Amino acid sequence: MTNVLFIVSECAPLVKTGGLADVAGALPKALADHGVHVRVLLPGYRTVLAQVQTSKVVAEHSDLFGGPAKILAVKIADLDLLILDAPHLYNRDGAIYGDATGSDWSDNPERFAALCKVGASIAADGIDGWRPDVVHGHDWQAGLTPEYMRGTNTTVPFVFTIHNIAFHGNAPAEKLATLGLDPSRFKSDNFEFWGQISALKAGLIGADRINTVSQTYAEELLTPDFGIGMDGVLRSRQADLSGIVNGIDLSEWNPETDRNIKPFKAPTGKAANKQALRKTFKLGASSGPLCVLVSRLTEQKGIDLLLDALPVLLDNGGQLALLGSGDPKLEVALAKAAENHKNLSVKIGYDEALSHQMMAGGDAILVPSRFEPCGLTQLYGLRYGTVPVVALTGGLADTVINASPAALARKVATGIQFFPINAQALSNAFVRLIDVFADKKMWRVLQRNGMKQPVGWKASSQAYKDIYDTLTEAKHS
Ligand code: ADP
């Protein structure tokens, strides 16, 4: 049995803003099949504590960055959680990273430093009669963990997974003392980044192994365009960097048992769901493909490119049902576009059940991201016979086989990819989509190929286990 402590800021089904939560919720269950026992250290946000019915206090801190804190051992949804209950840091109205206006909480550095500090103390001293063999931190929120581990005498290895390099978790240099960081390490070859404290960089420097969520993104991260200021650090750590593609939770995303939809086994079974989806989105009948898109609405996700390219889809009988929330400017632009086109319907908000219905009822799922570390919605699409139309980048490049003439002839294609990532190429992809969709036989082949593709955690959880084994064996040899 290998014991692994996850340190992560969100975890499905308890609290989720994006794919990070899905991974933190699903990977521990997949790792259990390989004899790995994961305990997930998670902040006790108000929404999380509201879901806790029974818990055991397994540790207490009298002063954790300005207030008392307890660690609660909780079992929910097959997950073994350690919830950091620190009311002064987490028990508040608003979202998990920011207030109702969308601004980050000003004490985010302390909020996530606290998580790292507690993680480091668990690495050093164990908790509840349990000791991790490996600490596995996710994204910048876990980045300061190795800094705090240095202050203990632990030799437990630290694995750091990058789910999105765009979030750096910077804090002003004045917080060095508040955060209890060693000022002598505030240097450019350490966690200093353009005059600020970078939690992400601390994680990249301090990790024994770094990985990210697809092979292509691991390669992209070494370039200035994708590394977003961290490419130099990553190049210096290239020997310890790898890419492991995300999977999805096959019990939650299963078209044969999904309680949110009319269950189906074969692509033909999607028809009733398509009808229901058109009704939900108030779309009429149309000859072209019914596309869906479920996403945070940000620049990363290429929503502006989509707006520019959409006429090609909508004026040729295609339709789009879109669910998302985020940048207010994009929300307004989408709502306006929907007013002007009967084939476009937009819902602003976050709705888990509706996202399942969209995968079940859509013909195609759009993911026009400028960069995409892995992407999950194209994986849901594959599993539900909803053909992905994606930008050729990151995990989208690794999980979709483009319907090129050769791939179509060999009957191996699963979707449509476009490159370069701009509105013109996306428009061309829409033309191809409409053509392939019109060839019903070919379309079925694409759907069936996708539905057969393994998109679970089987292979990838083994790859994580291999990393843990390498590190623990190295320690003992
Ligand atoms: P990211 O982590 O960058 O947001 P991913 O594709 O990796 O992108 O993961 C996004 C996850 O969040 C998916 O599970 C997706 O279904 C979900 N999601 C995003 N926006 C919404 C929404 N508005 N309603 C429901 N689920 C959403």
Short mmCIF file of C-alpha atoms and ligand atoms in Angstrom, two decimals:
data_model
loop_
_atom_site.label_atom_id
_atom_site.label_comp_id
_atom_site.label_asym_id
_atom_site.label_seq_id
_atom_site.Cartn_x
_atom_site.Cartn_y
_atom_site.Cartn_z
CA MET A 1 0.00 0.00 0.00
CA THR A 2 1.32 3.44 -0.97
CA ASN A 3 -0.09 6.39 0.97
CA VAL A 4 -0.44 9.65 -0.94
CA LEU A 5 -1.54 13.03 0.37
CA PHE A 6 -3.28 15.19 -2.26
CA ILE A 7 -3.19 18.93 -1.61
CA VAL A 8 -5.79 20.64 -3.73
CA SER A 9 -8.11 23.65 -3.67
CA GLU A 10 -11.21 22.01 -5.19
CA CYS A 11 -12.55 18.48 -5.42
CA ALA A 12 -15.70 17.13 -7.11
CA PRO A 13 -18.41 16.48 -6.11
CA LEU A 14 -17.94 18.83 -3.13
CA VAL A 15 -16.61 21.98 -4.74
CA LYS A 16 -15.77 22.64 -8.35
CA THR A 17 -14.95 25.52 -10.67
CA GLY A 18 -13.23 23.48 -13.40
CA GLY A 19 -11.39 20.36 -14.45
CA LEU A 20 -9.03 20.43 -11.46
CA ALA A 21 -11.93 19.40 -9.22
CA ASP A 22 -12.87 16.52 -11.53
CA VAL A 23 -9.33 15.16 -11.41
CA ALA A 24 -9.06 15.52 -7.63
CA GLY A 25 -12.37 13.68 -7.24
CA ALA A 26 -11.79 10.86 -9.73
CA LEU A 27 -8.07 10.07 -9.61
CA PRO A 28 -8.04 8.88 -5.96
CA LYS A 29 -10.72 6.29 -6.78
CA ALA A 30 -8.76 5.06 -9.80
CA LEU A 31 -5.54 4.91 -7.77
CA ALA A 32 -7.24 2.73 -5.16
CA ASP A 33 -7.29 -0.05 -7.80
CA HIS A 34 -3.47 0.11 -7.83
CA GLY A 35 -3.15 -0.19 -4.06
CA VAL A 36 -2.71 3.54 -3.48
CA HIS A 37 -4.53 5.13 -0.56
CA VAL A 38 -5.12 8.82 -1.23
CA ARG A 39 -6.22 11.30 1.41
CA VAL A 40 -7.29 14.65 -0.04
CA LEU A 41 -6.45 17.79 1.95
CA LEU A 42 -9.08 20.38 1.00
CA PRO A 43 -10.03 23.82 2.38
CA GLY A 44 -13.16 23.87 4.52
CA TYR A 45 -15.06 26.40 2.43
CA ARG A 46 -18.57 27.14 3.67
CA THR A 47 -20.06 25.05 0.85
CA VAL A 48 -17.83 22.10 1.73
CA LEU A 49 -18.61 22.18 5.47
CA ALA A 50 -22.32 22.33 4.67
CA GLN A 51 -21.99 18.88 3.06
CA VAL A 52 -20.21 17.29 6.03
CA GLN A 53 -22.48 15.21 8.24
CA THR A 54 -20.07 13.25 10.38
CA SER A 55 -16.44 14.04 10.97
CA LYS A 56 -13.63 13.42 13.39
CA VAL A 57 -11.21 16.13 14.51
CA VAL A 58 -7.76 14.68 13.84
CA ALA A 59 -5.53 17.74 14.44
CA GLU A 60 -5.75 21.30 15.72
CA HIS A 61 -3.66 24.43 15.17
CA SER A 62 -4.07 27.31 17.62
CA ASP A 63 -2.92 29.97 15.18
CA LEU A 64 -2.85 29.31 11.45
CA PHE A 65 -2.27 32.65 9.71
CA GLY A 66 -4.46 34.62 12.10
CA GLY A 67 -6.92 32.19 13.64
CA PRO A 68 -7.48 28.70 15.00
CA ALA A 69 -7.93 25.71 12.71
CA LYS A 70 -8.99 22.09 12.92
CA ILE A 71 -8.50 19.24 10.51
CA LEU A 72 -11.55 17.07 10.04
CA ALA A 73 -11.34 13.52 8.71
CA VAL A 74 -14.41 12.97 6.54
CA LYS A 75 -15.55 10.25 4.15
CA ILE A 76 -17.81 11.42 1.32
CA ALA A 77 -18.51 9.88 -2.07
CA ASP A 78 -15.74 7.25 -1.75
CA LEU A 79 -13.24 9.99 -0.97
CA ASP A 80 -11.07 10.08 2.13
CA LEU A 81 -10.89 13.78 2.92
CA LEU A 82 -8.91 15.87 5.36
CA ILE A 83 -10.82 19.13 5.53
CA LEU A 84 -8.99 22.17 6.82
CA ASP A 85 -11.59 23.95 8.90
CA ALA A 86 -10.17 27.46 9.39
CA PRO A 87 -13.19 29.79 9.56
CA HIS A 88 -11.15 33.01 9.32
CA LEU A 89 -9.78 31.83 5.95
CA TYR A 90 -12.57 29.89 4.29
CA ASN A 91 -15.95 30.32 5.94
CA ARG A 92 -17.34 33.29 4.03
CA ASP A 93 -19.89 34.31 1.43
CA GLY A 94 -18.84 34.48 -2.20
CA ALA A 95 -16.90 32.16 -4.47
CA ILE A 96 -13.95 30.02 -3.45
CA TYR A 97 -11.26 32.22 -5.01
CA GLY A 98 -12.98 35.58 -4.90
CA ASP A 99 -15.89 37.75 -3.86
CA ALA A 100 -19.22 38.23 -5.59
CA THR A 101 -17.79 40.93 -7.89
CA GLY A 102 -15.23 38.48 -9.28
CA SER A 103 -12.17 40.00 -7.54
CA ASP A 104 -9.74 37.56 -5.95
CA TRP A 105 -9.80 37.51 -2.14
CA SER A 106 -6.94 39.75 -0.99
CA ASP A 107 -5.87 37.10 1.53
CA ASN A 108 -5.61 34.31 -1.06
CA PRO A 109 -1.85 34.07 -0.38
CA GLU A 110 -2.56 33.26 3.30
CA ARG A 111 -5.59 31.07 2.48
CA PHE A 112 -3.59 28.70 0.31
CA ALA A 113 -0.31 29.04 2.20
CA ALA A 114 -2.27 27.66 5.16
CA LEU A 115 -3.23 24.61 3.11
CA CYS A 116 0.44 24.06 2.16
CA LYS A 117 1.68 24.60 5.71
CA VAL A 118 -0.75 22.00 7.04
CA GLY A 119 0.18 19.64 4.20
CA ALA A 120 3.85 19.99 5.12
CA SER A 121 3.13 19.22 8.76
CA ILE A 122 1.19 16.09 7.74
CA ALA A 123 4.18 15.06 5.60
CA ALA A 124 6.49 15.50 8.57
CA ASP A 125 4.41 14.14 11.44
CA GLY A 126 1.61 12.11 9.87
CA ILE A 127 -1.99 12.50 10.95
CA ASP A 128 -4.61 10.27 12.49
CA GLY A 129 -2.14 7.36 12.65
CA TRP A 130 -1.44 7.72 8.93
CA ARG A 131 1.71 8.85 7.09
CA PRO A 132 2.01 9.78 3.42
CA ASP A 133 4.77 8.15 1.36
CA VAL A 134 4.31 10.87 -1.27
CA VAL A 135 2.79 14.37 -1.19
CA HIS A 136 1.05 15.31 -4.43
CA GLY A 137 0.17 18.99 -4.87
CA HIS A 138 -2.03 20.42 -7.59
CA ASP A 139 -1.62 23.87 -9.15
CA TRP A 140 -0.34 27.03 -7.47
CA GLN A 141 -2.56 26.64 -4.44
CA ALA A 142 -0.32 23.75 -3.36
CA GLY A 143 2.91 25.33 -4.64
CA LEU A 144 4.36 26.54 -1.34
CA THR A 145 4.27 23.05 0.17
CA PRO A 146 7.94 22.22 -0.54
CA GLU A 147 9.00 25.55 1.00
CA TYR A 148 7.23 24.60 4.23
CA MET A 149 8.51 21.02 4.02
CA ARG A 150 12.06 22.42 4.03
CA GLY A 151 11.36 23.76 7.50
CA THR A 152 10.69 20.22 8.77
CA ASN A 153 12.97 17.20 8.63
CA THR A 154 10.74 15.22 6.30
CA THR A 155 12.16 13.47 3.25
CA VAL A 156 8.76 12.60 1.76
CA PRO A 157 8.89 13.32 -2.01
CA PHE A 158 6.69 16.02 -3.52
CA VAL A 159 4.95 15.60 -6.90
CA PHE A 160 3.52 18.75 -8.48
CA THR A 161 0.86 18.64 -11.18
CA ILE A 162 0.18 21.65 -13.39
CA HIS A 163 -3.46 21.77 -14.44
CA ASN A 164 -3.16 25.28 -15.86
CA ILE A 165 0.09 27.30 -15.93
CA ALA A 166 -1.81 30.55 -16.48
CA PHE A 167 -2.55 30.86 -12.75
CA HIS A 168 0.60 31.84 -10.85
CA GLY A 169 -0.68 32.63 -7.36
CA ASN A 170 1.54 35.68 -6.94
CA ALA A 171 1.77 37.57 -3.67
CA PRO A 172 3.49 40.88 -2.92
CA ALA A 173 7.01 40.63 -1.50
CA GLU A 174 5.79 42.32 1.70
CA LYS A 175 3.99 39.09 2.57
CA LEU A 176 7.25 37.14 2.99
CA ALA A 177 7.17 37.49 6.78
CA THR A 178 3.40 36.98 7.10
CA LEU A 179 3.67 33.78 5.11
CA GLY A 180 6.66 32.63 7.14
CA LEU A 181 8.85 32.18 4.07
CA ASP A 182 12.65 32.22 4.15
CA PRO A 183 13.69 35.66 2.77
CA SER A 184 17.05 34.24 1.64
CA ARG A 185 15.17 32.13 -0.89
CA PHE A 186 13.34 35.12 -2.39
CA LYS A 187 15.57 35.05 -5.49
CA SER A 188 15.09 34.62 -9.21
CA ASP A 189 16.49 31.08 -9.10
CA ASN A 190 13.91 30.32 -6.44
CA PHE A 191 10.33 31.47 -5.75
CA GLU A 192 10.82 35.14 -6.63
CA PHE A 193 9.09 36.05 -9.89
CA TRP A 194 9.43 39.61 -11.19
CA GLY A 195 9.55 41.03 -7.67
CA GLN A 196 6.70 38.95 -6.32
CA ILE A 197 6.34 35.69 -4.43
CA SER A 198 5.15 33.04 -6.88
CA ALA A 199 3.56 30.01 -5.29
CA LEU A 200 3.57 28.27 -8.68
CA LYS A 201 7.30 28.79 -9.11
CA ALA A 202 7.94 27.54 -5.57
CA GLY A 203 6.18 24.32 -6.55
CA LEU A 204 8.09 23.99 -9.80
CA ILE A 205 11.44 24.56 -8.10
CA GLY A 206 10.74 22.41 -5.06
CA ALA A 207 9.08 19.39 -6.68
CA ASP A 208 10.84 16.04 -7.03
CA ARG A 209 8.69 15.38 -10.09
CA ILE A 210 6.54 17.75 -12.16
CA ASN A 211 3.81 16.60 -14.42
CA THR A 212 1.00 18.10 -16.39
CA VAL A 213 -2.23 16.80 -17.82
CA SER A 214 -1.26 15.88 -21.38
CA GLN A 215 1.88 15.04 -23.31
CA THR A 216 1.41 17.84 -25.82
CA TYR A 217 0.89 20.45 -23.09
CA ALA A 218 4.08 19.20 -21.39
CA GLU A 219 5.94 20.00 -24.62
CA GLU A 220 4.12 23.30 -25.19
CA LEU A 221 4.96 24.48 -21.68
CA LEU A 222 8.65 24.63 -22.62
CA THR A 223 7.93 27.41 -25.13
CA PRO A 224 7.46 31.12 -24.32
CA ASP A 225 3.99 31.23 -25.90
CA PHE A 226 2.56 28.59 -23.61
CA GLY A 227 4.89 28.72 -20.60
CA ILE A 228 3.60 32.19 -19.66
CA GLY A 229 6.83 33.22 -17.97
CA MET A 230 7.53 29.79 -16.46
CA ASP A 231 9.01 28.20 -19.61
CA GLY A 232 12.58 28.93 -18.48
CA VAL A 233 12.03 27.28 -15.09
CA LEU A 234 10.39 24.33 -16.79
CA ARG A 235 13.20 23.95 -19.31
CA SER A 236 15.62 23.80 -16.39
CA ARG A 237 13.50 20.97 -14.92
CA GLN A 238 12.76 19.21 -18.21
CA ALA A 239 14.26 15.91 -17.05
CA ASP A 240 11.67 15.72 -14.27
CA LEU A 241 8.67 16.85 -16.35
CA SER A 242 6.12 14.51 -17.89
CA GLY A 243 2.59 14.59 -19.29
CA ILE A 244 -0.21 12.23 -18.26
CA VAL A 245 -3.54 12.74 -19.95
CA ASN A 246 -6.60 13.16 -17.72
CA GLY A 247 -9.39 10.64 -17.71
CA ILE A 248 -13.03 11.10 -16.77
CA ASP A 249 -15.11 9.41 -14.10
CA LEU A 250 -16.78 6.65 -16.10
CA SER A 251 -19.42 6.01 -13.47
CA GLU A 252 -20.55 9.61 -13.55
CA TRP A 253 -20.27 10.01 -17.31
CA ASN A 254 -21.94 6.88 -18.59
CA PRO A 255 -24.65 7.29 -21.26
CA GLU A 256 -26.16 3.93 -20.33
CA THR A 257 -26.82 4.84 -16.69
CA ASP A 258 -26.78 8.66 -16.55
CA ARG A 259 -29.78 9.77 -14.46
CA ASN A 260 -29.84 13.24 -16.03
CA ILE A 261 -30.67 11.97 -19.53
CA LYS A 262 -32.64 9.40 -21.48
CA PRO A 263 -30.02 6.64 -21.29
CA PHE A 264 -28.67 5.18 -24.54
CA LYS A 265 -26.18 2.63 -25.77
CA ALA A 266 -25.77 3.40 -29.48
CA PRO A 267 -25.63 6.76 -31.29
CA THR A 268 -29.20 6.29 -32.56
CA GLY A 269 -30.31 6.50 -28.92
CA LYS A 270 -29.29 10.14 -28.85
CA ALA A 271 -32.33 11.27 -30.87
CA ALA A 272 -34.70 11.60 -27.89
CA ASN A 273 -32.08 13.56 -25.99
CA LYS A 274 -31.54 15.85 -28.97
CA GLN A 275 -35.22 16.60 -29.10
CA ALA A 276 -35.29 17.35 -25.36
CA LEU A 277 -32.22 19.57 -25.66
CA ARG A 278 -33.73 21.62 -28.47
CA LYS A 279 -36.77 22.15 -26.28
CA THR A 280 -34.67 23.21 -23.27
CA PHE A 281 -32.74 25.69 -25.39
CA LYS A 282 -35.80 26.78 -27.41
CA LEU A 283 -34.18 25.84 -30.71
CA GLY A 284 -36.31 24.83 -33.69
CA ALA A 285 -35.68 21.93 -36.05
CA SER A 286 -32.76 22.30 -38.42
CA SER A 287 -30.92 20.16 -40.95
CA GLY A 288 -27.37 20.78 -39.73
CA PRO A 289 -25.52 19.56 -36.63
CA LEU A 290 -26.68 20.66 -33.19
CA CYS A 291 -23.44 21.79 -31.53
CA VAL A 292 -22.97 22.24 -27.79
CA LEU A 293 -20.37 24.09 -25.74
CA VAL A 294 -19.95 23.96 -21.95
CA SER A 295 -17.20 26.16 -20.57
CA ARG A 296 -15.83 28.88 -18.43
CA LEU A 297 -16.13 31.98 -20.62
CA THR A 298 -12.60 33.36 -20.78
CA GLU A 299 -10.05 34.39 -23.36
CA GLN A 300 -8.38 30.98 -23.00
CA LYS A 301 -11.49 29.23 -24.24
CA GLY A 302 -11.53 31.06 -27.62
CA ILE A 303 -15.09 32.34 -27.23
CA ASP A 304 -14.24 35.49 -29.21
CA LEU A 305 -12.98 33.33 -32.10
CA LEU A 306 -16.18 31.38 -31.91
CA LEU A 307 -18.29 34.55 -32.14
CA ASP A 308 -16.42 35.56 -35.30
CA ALA A 309 -16.74 32.14 -36.95
CA LEU A 310 -20.29 31.33 -35.87
CA PRO A 311 -22.13 32.75 -38.92
CA VAL A 312 -20.59 29.98 -41.05
CA LEU A 313 -22.18 27.37 -38.80
CA LEU A 314 -25.50 29.07 -38.13
CA ASP A 315 -26.21 30.28 -41.67
CA ASN A 316 -25.69 26.77 -43.04
CA GLY A 317 -28.26 24.99 -40.90
CA GLY A 318 -26.00 24.33 -37.89
CA GLN A 319 -27.08 25.22 -34.37
CA LEU A 320 -25.34 25.97 -31.10
CA ALA A 321 -26.55 25.51 -27.52
CA LEU A 322 -24.05 27.13 -25.17
CA LEU A 323 -23.76 26.96 -21.38
CA GLY A 324 -21.14 28.95 -19.54
CA SER A 325 -20.24 31.82 -17.30
CA GLY A 326 -17.24 34.05 -16.74
CA ASP A 327 -16.02 37.24 -18.38
CA PRO A 328 -19.00 39.67 -18.36
CA LYS A 329 -17.98 41.10 -21.77
CA LEU A 330 -18.18 37.65 -23.36
CA GLU A 331 -21.46 36.90 -21.60
CA VAL A 332 -22.98 40.09 -23.06
CA ALA A 333 -21.56 39.47 -26.55
CA LEU A 334 -22.98 35.94 -26.57
CA ALA A 335 -26.40 37.04 -25.36
CA LYS A 336 -26.47 39.70 -28.06
CA ALA A 337 -25.48 37.23 -30.77
CA ALA A 338 -28.23 34.89 -29.60
CA GLU A 339 -30.83 37.66 -29.97
CA ASN A 340 -29.81 37.99 -33.60
CA HIS A 341 -29.84 34.34 -34.57
CA LYS A 342 -32.54 31.73 -34.22
CA ASN A 343 -29.96 28.93 -34.40
CA LEU A 344 -28.00 30.14 -31.37
CA SER A 345 -29.19 29.77 -27.80
CA VAL A 346 -27.12 30.77 -24.78
CA LYS A 347 -27.55 30.02 -21.08
CA ILE A 348 -25.34 31.95 -18.72
CA GLY A 349 -24.72 30.01 -15.52
CA TYR A 350 -23.31 26.81 -14.09
CA ASP A 351 -25.49 23.70 -14.32
CA GLU A 352 -24.05 20.23 -13.87
CA ALA A 353 -27.23 18.32 -14.84
CA LEU A 354 -27.72 20.43 -17.96
CA SER A 355 -24.12 19.78 -18.99
CA HIS A 356 -24.93 16.05 -19.04
CA GLN A 357 -28.06 16.66 -21.11
CA MET A 358 -26.01 18.69 -23.57
CA MET A 359 -23.50 15.86 -24.04
CA ALA A 360 -26.35 13.43 -24.58
CA GLY A 361 -28.36 15.59 -26.99
CA GLY A 362 -25.63 17.33 -28.98
CA ASP A 363 -24.29 16.12 -32.32
CA ALA A 364 -20.97 17.90 -31.85
CA ILE A 365 -19.10 19.49 -28.93
CA LEU A 366 -17.03 22.61 -29.59
CA VAL A 367 -13.75 23.33 -27.80
CA PRO A 368 -12.03 26.25 -29.63
CA SER A 369 -9.47 26.96 -26.86
CA ARG A 370 -6.33 29.01 -27.50
CA PHE A 371 -4.58 26.63 -25.13
CA GLU A 372 -5.98 23.63 -23.30
CA PRO A 373 -3.85 21.65 -20.82
CA CYS A 374 -6.14 18.62 -21.22
CA GLY A 375 -9.80 19.57 -21.56
CA LEU A 376 -12.56 17.34 -20.28
CA THR A 377 -15.63 18.24 -22.28
CA GLN A 378 -14.24 16.67 -25.48
CA LEU A 379 -13.78 13.44 -23.46
CA TYR A 380 -17.40 13.55 -22.29
CA GLY A 381 -18.32 14.18 -25.93
CA LEU A 382 -16.41 11.11 -27.14
CA ARG A 383 -18.13 8.91 -24.55
CA TYR A 384 -21.59 10.23 -25.48
CA GLY A 385 -21.20 10.02 -29.26
CA THR A 386 -20.97 13.82 -29.50
CA VAL A 387 -18.26 14.50 -32.04
CA PRO A 388 -15.55 16.93 -30.82
CA VAL A 389 -14.60 19.95 -32.92
CA VAL A 390 -11.43 21.19 -31.26
CA ALA A 391 -8.40 23.42 -31.60
CA LEU A 392 -5.16 21.53 -32.24
CA THR A 393 -3.47 22.19 -28.91
CA GLY A 394 -2.61 20.50 -25.60
CA GLY A 395 -4.85 17.64 -24.57
CA LEU A 396 -7.22 18.37 -27.44
CA ALA A 397 -4.45 17.32 -29.81
CA ASP A 398 -3.83 14.13 -27.84
CA THR A 399 -7.41 12.89 -27.39
CA VAL A 400 -9.06 13.52 -30.77
CA ILE A 401 -8.20 11.94 -34.13
CA ASN A 402 -8.82 14.47 -36.87
CA ALA A 403 -11.16 13.55 -39.72
CA SER A 404 -8.50 13.98 -42.39
CA PRO A 405 -9.16 12.23 -45.70
CA ALA A 406 -6.72 9.48 -44.66
CA ALA A 407 -8.30 9.00 -41.21
CA LEU A 408 -11.78 8.97 -42.73
CA ALA A 409 -10.72 6.39 -45.32
CA ARG A 410 -9.24 4.18 -42.59
CA LYS A 411 -12.30 4.74 -40.40
CA VAL A 412 -10.28 5.84 -37.36
CA ALA A 413 -11.33 9.50 -37.08
CA THR A 414 -13.14 10.66 -33.94
CA GLY A 415 -13.52 14.41 -34.49
CA ILE A 416 -12.42 17.57 -36.25
CA GLN A 417 -9.34 19.60 -35.34
CA PHE A 418 -8.45 23.06 -36.59
CA PHE A 419 -5.18 24.93 -36.82
CA PRO A 420 -3.96 27.66 -36.65
CA ILE A 421 -6.16 28.70 -33.76
CA ASN A 422 -8.03 31.58 -35.34
CA ALA A 423 -11.53 32.41 -36.57
CA GLN A 424 -10.74 31.59 -40.20
CA ALA A 425 -9.57 28.05 -39.40
CA LEU A 426 -12.55 27.55 -37.11
CA SER A 427 -14.87 28.69 -39.93
CA ASN A 428 -13.22 26.12 -42.19
CA ALA A 429 -13.76 23.49 -39.50
CA PHE A 430 -17.47 24.36 -39.47
CA VAL A 431 -17.62 23.80 -43.24
CA ARG A 432 -15.99 20.38 -42.78
CA LEU A 433 -18.33 19.59 -39.90
CA ILE A 434 -21.41 20.35 -41.98
CA ASP A 435 -20.06 18.17 -44.82
CA VAL A 436 -19.21 15.18 -42.64
CA PHE A 437 -22.50 15.48 -40.77
CA ALA A 438 -24.39 15.34 -44.06
CA ASP A 439 -22.79 11.95 -44.82
CA LYS A 440 -24.81 9.95 -42.28
CA LYS A 441 -22.76 6.78 -42.70
CA MET A 442 -19.49 8.57 -42.13
CA TRP A 443 -20.94 10.49 -39.19
CA ARG A 444 -21.97 7.26 -37.46
CA VAL A 445 -18.44 5.93 -37.90
CA LEU A 446 -17.05 9.02 -36.16
CA GLN A 447 -19.54 8.66 -33.32
CA ARG A 448 -18.88 4.95 -32.85
CA ASN A 449 -15.11 5.39 -32.95
CA GLY A 450 -15.38 8.02 -30.23
CA MET A 451 -17.66 5.91 -28.06
CA LYS A 452 -15.14 3.05 -28.22
CA GLN A 453 -12.17 5.19 -27.21
CA PRO A 454 -10.96 4.54 -23.66
CA VAL A 455 -11.39 7.84 -21.83
CA GLY A 456 -11.32 6.57 -18.24
CA TRP A 457 -8.50 6.69 -15.72
CA LYS A 458 -7.17 3.15 -16.18
CA ALA A 459 -3.93 3.86 -18.03
CA SER A 460 -3.32 7.30 -16.55
CA SER A 461 -3.76 6.22 -12.93
CA GLN A 462 -1.15 3.51 -13.60
CA ALA A 463 1.18 6.23 -14.91
CA TYR A 464 0.75 8.20 -11.66
CA LYS A 465 1.38 5.04 -9.66
CA ASP A 466 4.61 4.54 -11.63
CA ILE A 467 5.76 8.04 -10.65
CA TYR A 468 5.01 7.36 -6.97
CA ASP A 469 6.86 4.03 -7.17
CA THR A 470 9.92 5.58 -8.78
CA LEU A 471 10.11 8.20 -6.05
CA THR A 472 9.55 5.89 -3.12
CA GLU A 473 11.97 3.28 -4.49
CA ALA A 474 14.62 5.98 -5.06
CA LYS A 475 14.19 7.06 -1.46
CA HIS A 476 14.66 3.55 -0.13
CA SER A 477 17.53 2.51 -2.40
P1 ADP B 1 -11.15 24.13 -17.17
O1 ADP B 1 -10.64 23.32 -16.03
O2 ADP B 1 -10.11 24.96 -17.85
O3 ADP B 1 -12.34 24.95 -16.81
P2 ADP B 1 -11.89 21.56 -18.36
O4 ADP B 1 -12.47 21.22 -19.67
O5 ADP B 1 -10.66 20.82 -17.94
O6 ADP B 1 -11.65 23.14 -18.33
O7 ADP B 1 -12.96 21.30 -17.21
C1 ADP B 1 -14.13 22.04 -17.09
C2 ADP B 1 -15.12 21.27 -16.25
O8 ADP B 1 -16.10 22.17 -15.75
C3 ADP B 1 -15.88 20.23 -17.04
O9 ADP B 1 -16.27 19.18 -16.17
C4 ADP B 1 -17.11 21.02 -17.54
O10 ADP B 1 -18.19 20.20 -17.84
C5 ADP B 1 -17.37 21.86 -16.32
N1 ADP B 1 -18.06 23.13 -16.61
C6 ADP B 1 -17.51 24.28 -17.07
N2 ADP B 1 -18.44 25.24 -17.18
C7 ADP B 1 -19.61 24.69 -16.78
C8 ADP B 1 -20.95 25.17 -16.66
N3 ADP B 1 -21.25 26.42 -16.97
N4 ADP B 1 -21.90 24.32 -16.20
C9 ADP B 1 -21.58 23.03 -15.88
N5 ADP B 1 -20.35 22.53 -15.96
C10 ADP B 1 -19.37 23.33 -16.42
#
